[in-house]
CSV table of C-alpha atoms (C1' of nucleotides) in Angstrom, one decimal:
chain,number,residue,atom,x,y,z
A,1,MET,CA,50.7,52.6,94.8
A,2,ASP,CA,47.9,55.1,94.0
A,3,PRO,CA,48.8,58.6,93.4
A,4,ALA,CA,45.6,60.0,94.2
A,5,CYS,CA,46.6,63.5,93.7
A,6,TRP,CA,44.9,66.7,91.9
A,7,LEU,CA,48.0,66.8,89.7
A,8,CYS,CA,47.1,63.3,88.6
A,9,GLN,CA,43.2,64.1,89.1
A,10,HIS,CA,42.4,61.1,91.3
A,11,GLY,CA,41.1,63.2,94.3
A,12,ALA,CA,42.7,64.3,97.6
A,13,VAL,CA,46.4,65.2,98.1
A,14,PRO,CA,48.4,62.3,99.6
A,15,TYR,CA,51.0,63.1,102.0
A,16,HIS,CA,53.4,61.0,100.1
A,17,HIS,CA,53.1,62.5,96.5
A,18,GLY,CA,54.1,59.4,94.7
A,19,SER,CA,55.7,61.2,91.6
A,20,LEU,CA,56.6,64.6,92.9
A,21,ARG,CA,59.6,64.9,91.2
A,22,GLU,CA,57.9,64.4,88.0
A,23,ALA,CA,55.3,67.0,89.0
A,24,LEU,CA,58.2,69.5,89.9
A,25,VAL,CA,59.5,69.0,86.6
A,26,GLU,CA,56.4,69.4,84.8
A,27,ALA,CA,55.4,72.5,87.0
A,28,GLY,CA,58.8,74.1,85.8
A,29,VAL,CA,58.5,73.4,82.1
A,30,GLN,CA,54.9,75.2,82.5
A,31,LEU,CA,57.0,78.3,84.1
A,32,ALA,CA,59.4,78.1,81.5
A,33,ALA,CA,57.2,78.1,78.7
A,34,GLU,CA,55.4,81.4,80.5
A,35,SER,CA,58.2,83.1,81.1
A,36,GLY,CA,61.7,81.7,80.5
A,37,PRO,CA,64.5,80.3,82.4
A,38,ASP,CA,64.5,82.7,85.0
A,39,ALA,CA,61.0,82.2,86.0
A,40,VAL,CA,62.0,78.5,86.8
A,41,VAL,CA,62.2,79.0,90.5
A,42,LEU,CA,61.8,76.7,93.4
A,43,ARG,CA,59.6,78.6,95.5
A,44,GLU,CA,56.9,78.8,92.7
A,45,VAL,CA,57.5,75.4,91.5
A,46,SER,CA,56.7,73.9,94.8
A,47,ARG,CA,53.7,76.4,95.1
A,48,ARG,CA,52.2,75.4,91.8
A,49,VAL,CA,52.4,71.5,92.7
A,50,GLY,CA,51.1,72.3,96.2
A,51,VAL,CA,53.5,71.4,98.4
A,52,SER,CA,56.0,73.2,100.7
A,53,HIS,CA,58.7,75.0,99.0
A,54,ASN,CA,61.8,73.0,100.3
A,55,ALA,CA,60.2,69.5,99.6
A,56,ALA,CA,62.0,69.8,96.2
A,57,TYR,CA,65.3,69.3,98.0
A,58,ARG,CA,64.2,65.7,98.3
A,59,HIS,CA,64.6,65.6,94.5
A,60,PHE,CA,67.0,67.8,93.4
A,61,ALA,CA,70.1,68.9,94.9
A,62,ASP,CA,69.3,72.5,94.0
A,63,ARG,CA,67.7,75.0,91.7
A,64,ASP,CA,70.3,74.4,89.1
A,65,ALA,CA,69.8,70.7,89.0
A,66,LEU,CA,65.9,71.3,88.3
A,67,LEU,CA,66.7,73.8,85.8
A,68,HIS,CA,68.8,71.4,83.9
A,69,GLU,CA,66.1,68.9,83.9
A,70,VAL,CA,63.5,71.6,82.4
A,71,SER,CA,66.0,72.4,80.0
A,72,ALA,CA,66.2,69.1,78.8
A,73,ARG,CA,62.6,69.0,78.6
A,74,ALA,CA,62.4,72.0,76.7
A,75,MET,CA,65.1,70.8,74.5
A,76,ALA,CA,63.2,67.4,73.5
A,77,ALA,CA,60.0,69.2,72.9
A,78,PHE,CA,61.9,71.5,70.5
A,79,GLY,CA,63.3,68.5,68.6
A,80,ALA,CA,59.9,66.9,68.4
A,81,VAL,CA,58.5,70.2,66.7
A,82,MET,CA,61.3,69.9,64.2
A,83,ALA,CA,60.9,66.1,63.7
A,84,ALA,CA,56.9,66.6,63.1
A,85,ARG,CA,57.4,69.0,60.7
A,86,VAL,CA,59.9,67.2,58.8
A,87,ALA,CA,57.9,64.0,59.0
A,88,ALA,CA,54.9,66.0,57.5
A,89,THR,CA,57.1,66.6,54.5
A,90,ARG,CA,57.5,64.6,51.4
A,91,GLN,CA,59.6,61.5,52.1
A,92,GLY,CA,61.8,59.6,50.0
A,93,PRO,CA,65.4,60.2,48.2
A,94,GLU,CA,64.4,62.3,45.4
A,95,PRO,CA,66.4,65.7,45.6
A,96,GLU,CA,63.2,67.6,45.8
A,97,ALA,CA,62.4,65.6,48.8
A,98,VAL,CA,65.5,65.8,50.4
A,99,ALA,CA,65.9,69.8,49.6
A,100,ALA,CA,62.1,70.1,51.2
A,101,ARG,CA,63.3,68.0,54.4
A,102,LEU,CA,65.8,70.1,55.0
A,103,GLU,CA,63.7,73.3,54.7
A,104,ALA,CA,61.2,71.9,57.0
A,105,THR,CA,64.0,71.5,59.4
A,106,GLY,CA,64.6,75.3,59.3
A,107,ARG,CA,60.8,76.1,59.5
A,108,GLY,CA,60.5,73.8,62.3
A,109,TYR,CA,63.1,75.6,64.5
A,110,VAL,CA,61.8,79.0,63.7
A,111,GLN,CA,58.1,77.7,64.3
A,112,PHE,CA,59.2,76.3,67.8
A,113,ALA,CA,60.9,79.7,68.5
A,114,VAL,CA,57.8,81.7,67.5
A,115,GLU,CA,55.3,79.2,69.2
A,116,GLN,CA,57.3,78.5,72.5
A,117,PRO,CA,59.7,81.4,73.0
A,118,GLY,CA,59.9,80.5,76.7
A,119,LEU,CA,61.0,76.9,76.0
A,120,PHE,CA,63.1,78.2,73.2
A,121,ARG,CA,65.3,80.2,75.2
A,122,THR,CA,65.2,77.8,78.3
A,123,ALA,CA,66.5,75.0,75.7
A,124,CYS,CA,69.2,77.4,74.8
A,125,ALA,CA,70.0,78.5,78.2
A,126,PHE,CA,72.8,76.3,78.8
A,127,SER,CA,75.5,75.7,76.0
A,128,LEU,CA,73.4,74.0,73.5
A,129,GLY,CA,75.3,70.8,73.9
A,130,ASP,CA,75.3,70.8,77.5
A,131,VAL,CA,71.8,69.3,77.9
A,132,ALA,CA,71.1,65.8,76.5
A,133,PRO,CA,67.2,66.1,75.4
A,134,HIS,CA,64.8,63.8,77.4
A,135,GLY,CA,62.8,61.7,75.1
A,136,ASP,CA,62.9,60.4,71.7
A,137,ALA,CA,63.1,63.1,69.4
A,138,PRO,CA,66.7,63.8,68.0
A,139,HIS,CA,68.4,67.1,69.1
A,140,PRO,CA,67.9,70.0,66.6
A,141,TYR,CA,71.6,70.1,65.5
A,142,ALA,CA,71.5,66.3,65.0
A,143,GLN,CA,68.5,66.9,62.7
A,144,LEU,CA,70.1,69.9,60.9
A,145,SER,CA,73.4,67.4,60.2
A,146,ALA,CA,71.4,64.6,59.1
A,147,GLY,CA,69.6,67.2,56.7
A,148,LEU,CA,72.6,68.3,55.2
A,149,ASP,CA,74.1,65.0,54.9
A,150,ALA,CA,71.0,64.0,52.9
A,151,MET,CA,72.0,67.2,50.6
A,152,VAL,CA,75.2,65.4,49.8
A,153,THR,CA,73.9,62.1,49.3
A,154,ALA,CA,71.3,63.2,46.9
A,155,GLY,CA,74.0,65.3,45.0
A,156,LEU,CA,72.5,68.8,46.0
A,157,MET,CA,75.7,70.0,47.7
A,158,THR,CA,79.4,69.0,47.0
A,159,PRO,CA,81.4,67.6,49.9
A,160,ALA,CA,83.4,70.9,49.7
A,161,ARG,CA,80.3,73.0,50.3
A,162,ARG,CA,79.3,70.6,53.2
A,163,GLU,CA,82.1,72.2,55.3
A,164,GLY,CA,81.1,74.6,58.0
A,165,ALA,CA,77.2,74.1,56.3
A,166,GLU,CA,75.8,73.5,59.9
A,167,ILE,CA,77.3,76.9,61.3
A,168,ALA,CA,76.0,79.0,58.2
A,169,ALA,CA,72.3,77.3,58.0
A,170,TRP,CA,71.9,77.5,62.0
A,171,SER,CA,73.2,80.8,62.5
A,172,ALA,CA,70.8,82.2,59.7
A,173,VAL,CA,67.9,80.1,61.2
A,174,HIS,CA,68.6,81.0,64.8
A,175,GLY,CA,69.4,84.6,64.0
A,176,PHE,CA,65.8,84.8,62.4
A,177,ALA,CA,64.2,83.2,65.4
A,178,VAL,CA,65.6,85.4,67.9
A,179,LEU,CA,64.8,88.6,65.9
A,180,VAL,CA,61.2,87.5,65.4
A,181,MET,CA,60.9,86.4,68.8
A,182,GLU,CA,62.5,89.2,71.1
A,183,GLY,CA,64.1,91.5,68.4
A,184,PRO,CA,62.9,94.4,66.1
A,185,LEU,CA,61.0,91.6,64.2
A,186,ALA,CA,58.8,91.0,67.0
A,187,GLY,CA,55.2,91.4,66.4
A,188,VAL,CA,55.3,91.3,62.8
A,189,PRO,CA,52.1,89.5,61.4
A,190,GLU,CA,52.7,85.9,60.6
A,191,ALA,CA,52.4,86.2,56.6
A,192,GLN,CA,55.1,88.8,56.7
A,193,ARG,CA,57.0,86.7,58.8
A,194,GLU,CA,56.6,83.6,56.5
A,195,ALA,CA,57.9,85.7,53.3
A,196,MET,CA,60.9,86.9,55.3
A,197,LEU,CA,61.7,83.4,56.3
A,198,ASP,CA,61.3,82.3,52.7
A,199,VAL,CA,63.9,84.8,51.7
A,200,VAL,CA,66.5,83.8,54.6
A,201,LEU,CA,65.7,80.2,53.6
A,202,ARG,CA,66.2,80.8,49.8
A,203,VAL,CA,69.7,82.9,50.7
A,204,VAL,CA,70.8,79.9,52.6
A,205,ARG,CA,70.0,77.2,50.1
A,206,GLU,CA,71.5,79.2,47.4
A,207,GLY,CA,74.2,80.3,49.4
A,208,LEU,CA,75.3,76.6,50.2
B,1,MET,CA,82.2,124.7,88.9
B,2,ASP,CA,85.0,122.5,89.3
B,3,PRO,CA,83.5,119.0,90.0
B,4,ALA,CA,86.5,117.8,92.1
B,5,CYS,CA,85.5,114.3,92.5
B,6,TRP,CA,87.3,110.9,92.5
B,7,LEU,CA,85.8,109.9,89.4
B,8,CYS,CA,87.0,113.0,87.5
B,9,GLN,CA,90.5,112.6,89.3
B,10,HIS,CA,90.3,116.3,90.9
B,11,GLY,CA,90.6,115.2,94.5
B,12,ALA,CA,88.1,114.9,97.4
B,13,VAL,CA,84.6,113.9,97.0
B,14,PRO,CA,82.5,116.9,96.9
B,15,TYR,CA,78.8,116.9,98.8
B,16,HIS,CA,77.5,118.0,95.2
B,17,HIS,CA,78.8,115.6,92.8
B,18,GLY,CA,78.6,117.8,89.8
B,19,SER,CA,78.1,115.3,87.0
B,20,LEU,CA,76.4,112.3,89.1
B,21,ARG,CA,74.0,111.5,86.5
B,22,GLU,CA,77.0,111.1,83.9
B,23,ALA,CA,78.9,109.0,86.5
B,24,LEU,CA,76.0,106.7,87.2
B,25,VAL,CA,75.6,105.9,83.4
B,26,GLU,CA,79.0,105.3,82.9
B,27,ALA,CA,79.1,102.8,86.1
B,28,GLY,CA,76.0,101.2,84.4
B,29,VAL,CA,78.0,100.7,81.4
B,30,GLN,CA,80.6,99.1,83.1
B,31,LEU,CA,78.7,96.8,84.9
B,32,ALA,CA,76.6,96.0,81.6
B,33,ALA,CA,80.0,95.1,80.0
B,34,GLU,CA,81.0,93.1,82.7
B,35,SER,CA,78.1,90.9,83.1
B,36,GLY,CA,75.0,92.3,81.0
B,37,PRO,CA,72.0,94.1,81.6
B,38,ASP,CA,70.8,92.3,84.6
B,39,ALA,CA,74.1,93.4,86.4
B,40,VAL,CA,72.7,97.1,86.0
B,41,VAL,CA,71.4,97.3,89.4
B,42,LEU,CA,70.7,100.7,91.2
B,43,ARG,CA,72.4,99.9,94.4
B,44,GLU,CA,75.4,98.4,92.6
B,45,VAL,CA,75.8,101.4,90.3
B,46,SER,CA,75.6,103.8,93.3
B,47,ARG,CA,78.1,101.7,95.3
B,48,ARG,CA,80.7,102.2,92.4
B,49,VAL,CA,80.0,105.9,92.2
B,50,GLY,CA,80.3,106.0,95.9
B,51,VAL,CA,77.0,107.6,96.4
B,52,SER,CA,74.1,106.5,98.5
B,53,HIS,CA,71.9,104.1,96.6
B,54,ASN,CA,68.9,106.3,96.5
B,55,ALA,CA,70.7,109.2,95.2
B,56,ALA,CA,70.1,108.0,91.8
B,57,TYR,CA,66.5,109.2,92.2
B,58,ARG,CA,67.3,112.7,91.5
B,59,HIS,CA,68.5,111.7,88.2
B,60,PHE,CA,66.5,108.9,86.8
B,61,ALA,CA,62.7,108.1,87.5
B,62,ASP,CA,63.6,104.5,88.2
B,63,ARG,CA,65.8,101.5,87.2
B,64,ASP,CA,64.6,101.2,84.0
B,65,ALA,CA,65.2,104.6,83.1
B,66,LEU,CA,69.1,104.1,83.6
B,67,LEU,CA,68.8,100.9,82.0
B,68,HIS,CA,67.7,102.5,78.8
B,69,GLU,CA,70.5,105.3,78.9
B,70,VAL,CA,73.0,102.6,79.5
B,71,SER,CA,71.3,100.6,76.6
B,72,ALA,CA,71.5,103.7,74.1
B,73,ARG,CA,75.3,103.9,75.1
B,74,ALA,CA,75.8,100.2,74.4
B,75,MET,CA,74.2,100.7,71.3
B,76,ALA,CA,76.3,103.7,70.3
B,77,ALA,CA,79.5,101.6,71.3
B,78,PHE,CA,78.1,98.8,68.8
B,79,GLY,CA,77.8,101.2,66.2
B,80,ALA,CA,80.8,102.9,66.4
B,81,VAL,CA,82.7,99.3,66.2
B,82,MET,CA,80.9,98.6,63.0
B,83,ALA,CA,81.9,102.2,61.7
B,84,ALA,CA,85.6,101.9,62.6
B,85,ARG,CA,85.8,98.9,60.9
B,86,VAL,CA,84.1,99.8,57.8
B,87,ALA,CA,86.3,103.2,57.6
B,88,ALA,CA,89.3,100.9,58.0
B,89,THR,CA,88.4,99.0,55.0
B,90,ARG,CA,88.8,100.3,51.2
B,91,GLN,CA,87.0,103.2,50.4
B,92,GLY,CA,85.5,104.3,47.1
B,93,PRO,CA,82.6,103.3,44.7
B,94,GLU,CA,84.2,100.4,43.1
B,95,PRO,CA,82.2,97.2,43.1
B,96,GLU,CA,85.2,95.0,45.3
B,97,ALA,CA,85.5,98.2,47.5
B,98,VAL,CA,81.4,98.2,47.9
B,99,ALA,CA,81.5,94.4,48.8
B,100,ALA,CA,84.3,94.7,51.1
B,101,ARG,CA,82.9,97.5,53.0
B,102,LEU,CA,79.5,95.2,53.3
B,103,GLU,CA,81.4,92.3,54.6
B,104,ALA,CA,83.3,94.7,57.0
B,105,THR,CA,80.1,95.9,58.5
B,106,GLY,CA,79.4,92.2,59.2
B,107,ARG,CA,82.6,91.3,60.7
B,108,GLY,CA,82.3,94.4,62.8
B,109,TYR,CA,78.7,93.2,64.2
B,110,VAL,CA,80.3,89.9,65.2
B,111,GLN,CA,83.7,91.4,66.7
B,112,PHE,CA,81.6,93.7,68.9
B,113,ALA,CA,79.6,90.6,70.1
B,114,VAL,CA,82.6,88.7,70.8
B,115,GLU,CA,84.7,91.6,72.2
B,116,GLN,CA,81.9,92.9,74.3
B,117,PRO,CA,79.1,90.3,75.0
B,118,GLY,CA,77.8,92.4,78.0
B,119,LEU,CA,77.5,95.4,76.1
B,120,PHE,CA,75.8,93.3,73.1
B,121,ARG,CA,73.1,91.9,75.1
B,122,THR,CA,72.5,95.3,76.7
B,123,ALA,CA,72.1,96.8,73.3
B,124,CYS,CA,70.0,94.2,72.2
B,125,ALA,CA,68.0,93.8,75.5
B,126,PHE,CA,65.1,96.5,74.1
B,127,SER,CA,63.7,95.7,70.8
B,128,LEU,CA,66.5,96.9,68.6
B,129,GLY,CA,64.5,100.0,67.5
B,130,ASP,CA,63.4,101.2,70.8
B,131,VAL,CA,66.7,102.8,72.0
B,132,ALA,CA,68.2,105.7,69.7
B,133,PRO,CA,71.8,105.2,70.2
B,134,HIS,CA,73.6,108.1,72.1
B,135,GLY,CA,76.2,109.5,70.1
B,136,ASP,CA,77.4,109.9,66.6
B,137,ALA,CA,77.8,106.5,65.0
B,138,PRO,CA,75.0,105.4,63.2
B,139,HIS,CA,72.8,102.4,64.2
B,140,PRO,CA,74.0,99.2,63.4
B,141,TYR,CA,71.0,98.5,61.3
B,142,ALA,CA,71.1,101.7,59.4
B,143,GLN,CA,74.9,100.5,58.3
B,144,LEU,CA,73.8,97.2,57.0
B,145,SER,CA,71.0,99.0,55.0
B,146,ALA,CA,73.5,101.4,53.7
B,147,GLY,CA,75.9,98.8,52.9
B,148,LEU,CA,72.9,96.8,51.0
B,149,ASP,CA,72.0,100.1,48.9
B,150,ALA,CA,75.4,100.7,47.9
B,151,MET,CA,75.7,97.2,46.7
B,152,VAL,CA,72.4,98.0,44.6
B,153,THR,CA,73.9,101.2,43.5
B,154,ALA,CA,77.3,99.2,42.4
B,155,GLY,CA,75.5,96.9,40.2
B,156,LEU,CA,76.2,94.0,42.6
B,157,MET,CA,72.6,93.2,43.6
B,158,THR,CA,69.5,93.5,41.7
B,159,PRO,CA,66.9,95.3,43.1
B,160,ALA,CA,64.6,92.5,43.4
B,161,ARG,CA,67.3,90.8,45.7
B,162,ARG,CA,67.6,93.8,47.7
B,163,GLU,CA,64.0,93.2,49.0
B,164,GLY,CA,64.4,91.4,52.4
B,165,ALA,CA,68.3,91.3,52.2
B,166,GLU,CA,68.6,93.1,55.6
B,167,ILE,CA,66.6,90.5,57.3
B,168,ALA,CA,68.5,87.5,55.6
B,169,ALA,CA,72.0,89.2,56.4
B,170,TRP,CA,71.1,90.3,59.8
B,171,SER,CA,69.8,86.9,60.9
B,172,ALA,CA,73.0,85.0,59.8
B,173,VAL,CA,75.3,87.4,61.1
B,174,HIS,CA,73.5,88.0,64.4
B,175,GLY,CA,72.8,84.2,64.6
B,176,PHE,CA,76.6,83.6,64.4
B,177,ALA,CA,77.3,86.2,67.3
B,178,VAL,CA,74.7,84.6,69.6
B,179,LEU,CA,76.2,81.0,68.7
B,180,VAL,CA,79.8,82.3,69.3
B,181,MET,CA,78.7,84.2,72.3
B,182,GLU,CA,76.9,82.1,74.2
B,183,GLY,CA,76.2,79.1,72.5
B,184,PRO,CA,77.5,75.9,71.4
B,185,LEU,CA,80.4,78.1,69.6
B,186,ALA,CA,81.6,79.6,72.7
B,187,GLY,CA,85.1,79.3,73.5
B,188,VAL,CA,86.4,77.9,69.8
B,189,PRO,CA,89.8,79.5,69.0
B,190,GLU,CA,89.8,82.9,67.5
B,191,ALA,CA,91.3,81.2,63.8
B,192,GLN,CA,88.6,79.0,63.6
B,193,ARG,CA,85.8,81.3,64.5
B,194,GLU,CA,87.0,83.5,61.6
B,195,ALA,CA,86.8,80.6,59.4
B,196,MET,CA,83.5,80.0,60.2
B,197,LEU,CA,82.5,83.4,59.7
B,198,ASP,CA,84.2,83.4,56.5
B,199,VAL,CA,81.8,80.4,55.5
B,200,VAL,CA,78.7,82.3,56.8
B,201,LEU,CA,79.5,85.8,55.0
B,202,ARG,CA,80.4,83.7,51.7
B,203,VAL,CA,77.0,81.8,51.9
B,204,VAL,CA,75.1,85.2,52.5
B,205,ARG,CA,77.2,87.0,49.5
B,206,GLU,CA,76.1,84.1,47.3
B,207,GLY,CA,72.7,83.8,48.4
B,208,LEU,CA,72.2,87.4,47.9
C,1,DT,C1',79.6,143.1,100.2
C,2,DG,C1',76.8,140.6,103.5
C,3,DT,C1',72.7,138.4,105.1
C,4,DA,C1',68.3,135.7,104.9
C,5,DC,C1',66.2,132.4,102.1
C,6,DA,C1',64.7,129.3,98.9
C,7,DT,C1',66.1,125.5,96.2
C,8,DC,C1',68.4,121.8,95.0
C,9,DA,C1',71.3,117.3,95.7
C,10,DG,C1',72.6,114.4,98.5
C,11,DT,C1',72.3,111.1,103.3
C,12,DG,C1',70.3,107.1,106.6
C,13,DA,C1',67.0,104.5,107.8
C,14,DA,C1',63.5,101.6,106.7
C,15,DC,C1',59.7,98.9,104.0
C,16,DG,C1',58.2,95.0,101.5
C,17,DC,C1',59.4,91.5,98.3
C,18,DG,C1',60.9,87.0,96.8
C,19,DC,C1',64.4,84.3,96.6
C,20,DG,C1',67.9,80.0,97.5
C,21,DT,C1',68.8,77.0,101.3
C,22,DT,C1',68.9,74.7,106.1
C,23,DC,C1',67.4,73.1,110.3
C,24,DA,C1',64.7,70.3,113.6
C,25,DC,C1',60.6,68.2,113.0
C,26,DT,C1',56.7,64.5,111.9
C,27,DG,C1',53.6,61.9,109.3
C,28,DA,C1',53.4,58.0,106.2
C,29,DT,C1',55.2,53.7,104.4
C,30,DG,C1',57.0,49.2,104.4
C,31,DT,C1',59.6,45.6,106.5
C,32,DA,C1',61.3,42.1,109.9
C,33,DC,C1',60.3,38.8,113.2
D,1,DT,C1',48.2,38.6,111.1
D,2,DG,C1',50.0,41.8,114.4
D,3,DT,C1',53.5,44.8,116.2
D,4,DA,C1',58.1,47.2,116.5
D,5,DC,C1',60.8,49.9,114.0
D,6,DA,C1',63.9,51.9,110.5
D,7,DT,C1',63.7,54.5,106.7
D,8,DC,C1',61.7,57.8,103.9
D,9,DA,C1',58.9,62.0,102.0
D,10,DG,C1',57.2,65.5,103.3
D,11,DT,C1',56.1,70.3,106.7
D,12,DG,C1',56.7,74.7,109.1
D,13,DA,C1',60.1,78.2,110.7
D,14,DA,C1',64.0,80.9,110.0
D,15,DC,C1',68.3,82.7,108.2
D,16,DG,C1',70.6,85.7,105.1
D,17,DC,C1',70.8,88.1,100.9
D,18,DG,C1',70.1,91.7,97.8
D,19,DC,C1',67.0,94.2,95.3
D,20,DG,C1',63.4,98.6,94.2
D,21,DT,C1',61.5,102.2,96.3
D,22,DT,C1',59.9,105.9,99.5
D,23,DC,C1',60.6,108.8,103.6
D,24,DA,C1',61.8,112.6,106.5
D,25,DC,C1',66.4,114.7,106.7
D,26,DT,C1',70.4,117.7,106.0
D,27,DG,C1',74.2,120.2,104.0
D,28,DA,C1',75.5,122.9,99.9
D,29,DT,C1',74.5,126.3,96.4
D,30,DG,C1',73.0,130.4,94.6
D,31,DT,C1',70.1,134.6,94.6
D,32,DA,C1',67.4,138.6,96.2
D,33,DC,C1',67.8,142.4,98.5
DNA sequence: TGTACATCAGTGAACGCGCGTTCACTGATGTAC
DNA sequence: TGTACATCAGTGAACGCGCGTTCACTGATGTAC
């Protein structure tokens, strides 16, 4: 079947949309990106897709079901940004490379929060473990864990220090992200922000 | 004038409340404590005080003005909890005491977030610098700064390390607070939470 | 001390908004014969 | 290949909710004379 809808840029809007569910989720992601999870509102989502505001009920039990789906997409985008940042970093098993990749994980975390605050908040809206990411990129937390495991394997961290390291690293990076995104550090110029992040990451690295 | 209202426990409700403004703010704080800043809603605040829902406009320009006031109270409570925790810690200029007091600052921060999540979120709702705390307790950020200054004075931290130390410490503690309050760490038993906080604080201390 | 009056702090009704959700419906699609 | 019919995916109207805000008002208070 040919969807032939404006969303898919094929011409006229058909009565049967063909992929309304997907279109609704995408519009939801757009809204979340613009204004956070509270903006994912059934009526506005339907409006954007160009469909009556109750059509969504053919595809979602209620607003919450849609929001969960949107949150999963946000989480996937989050993981993808982090993974891309790690992939762009020096590969290989050498200690410097392993440490650089862990640092890239943290930088990717903050990058996503800064560039996509709405999606960041949407991804965090449900207890972070609640939502399985939709897509291929691993969950942010899994990436952090893997990075710390690699540190131990590379001999950069003792197994004793590994204990609780996720929490400490996550806390520092997440806290920085929140401060920069909506706290007192909102609006500081990028260069200064990067310098601050350097300090945070150094403290974490040396503390671990 | 005798206020003579149920809020002040003096008997019948007078036509002229006498201290409606204060009563509204207190009800707002209560709502914020129960369910966060979004729950500070003019109609419900008025309902709780037992007054018609537009009486508030005699005392506040709009909902936002009330919310700012409530946020200032929340911030004051926040600072007070931290200050109390510091005050309950060993005093004096000895290095161990100085370090212990800085740690108490961080523990107080997390304690407030855990015990008063609604007020914590309300205090953070405006850019943290936006709201001057209402009351005597110093602003949380000021307490952290003072603690770090004392570390330098006590010779526990080099002036070079002092640079950006607020950001790093605040990030770690704030991030931990958020994770515990509404993130994946929500609901872990207190003992375990304390152990995790120990790790976070150790990482910060050694990292600085 | 008593009274007229200005001022102030409340009331009650209403407006307009946007939301989630449900209802009975209708047009489109696909399938059995 | 054509047709009857079941199924599915949408529509349009409506309900009920709670909100912020405004309006004209009224009862209480305090002050000038």
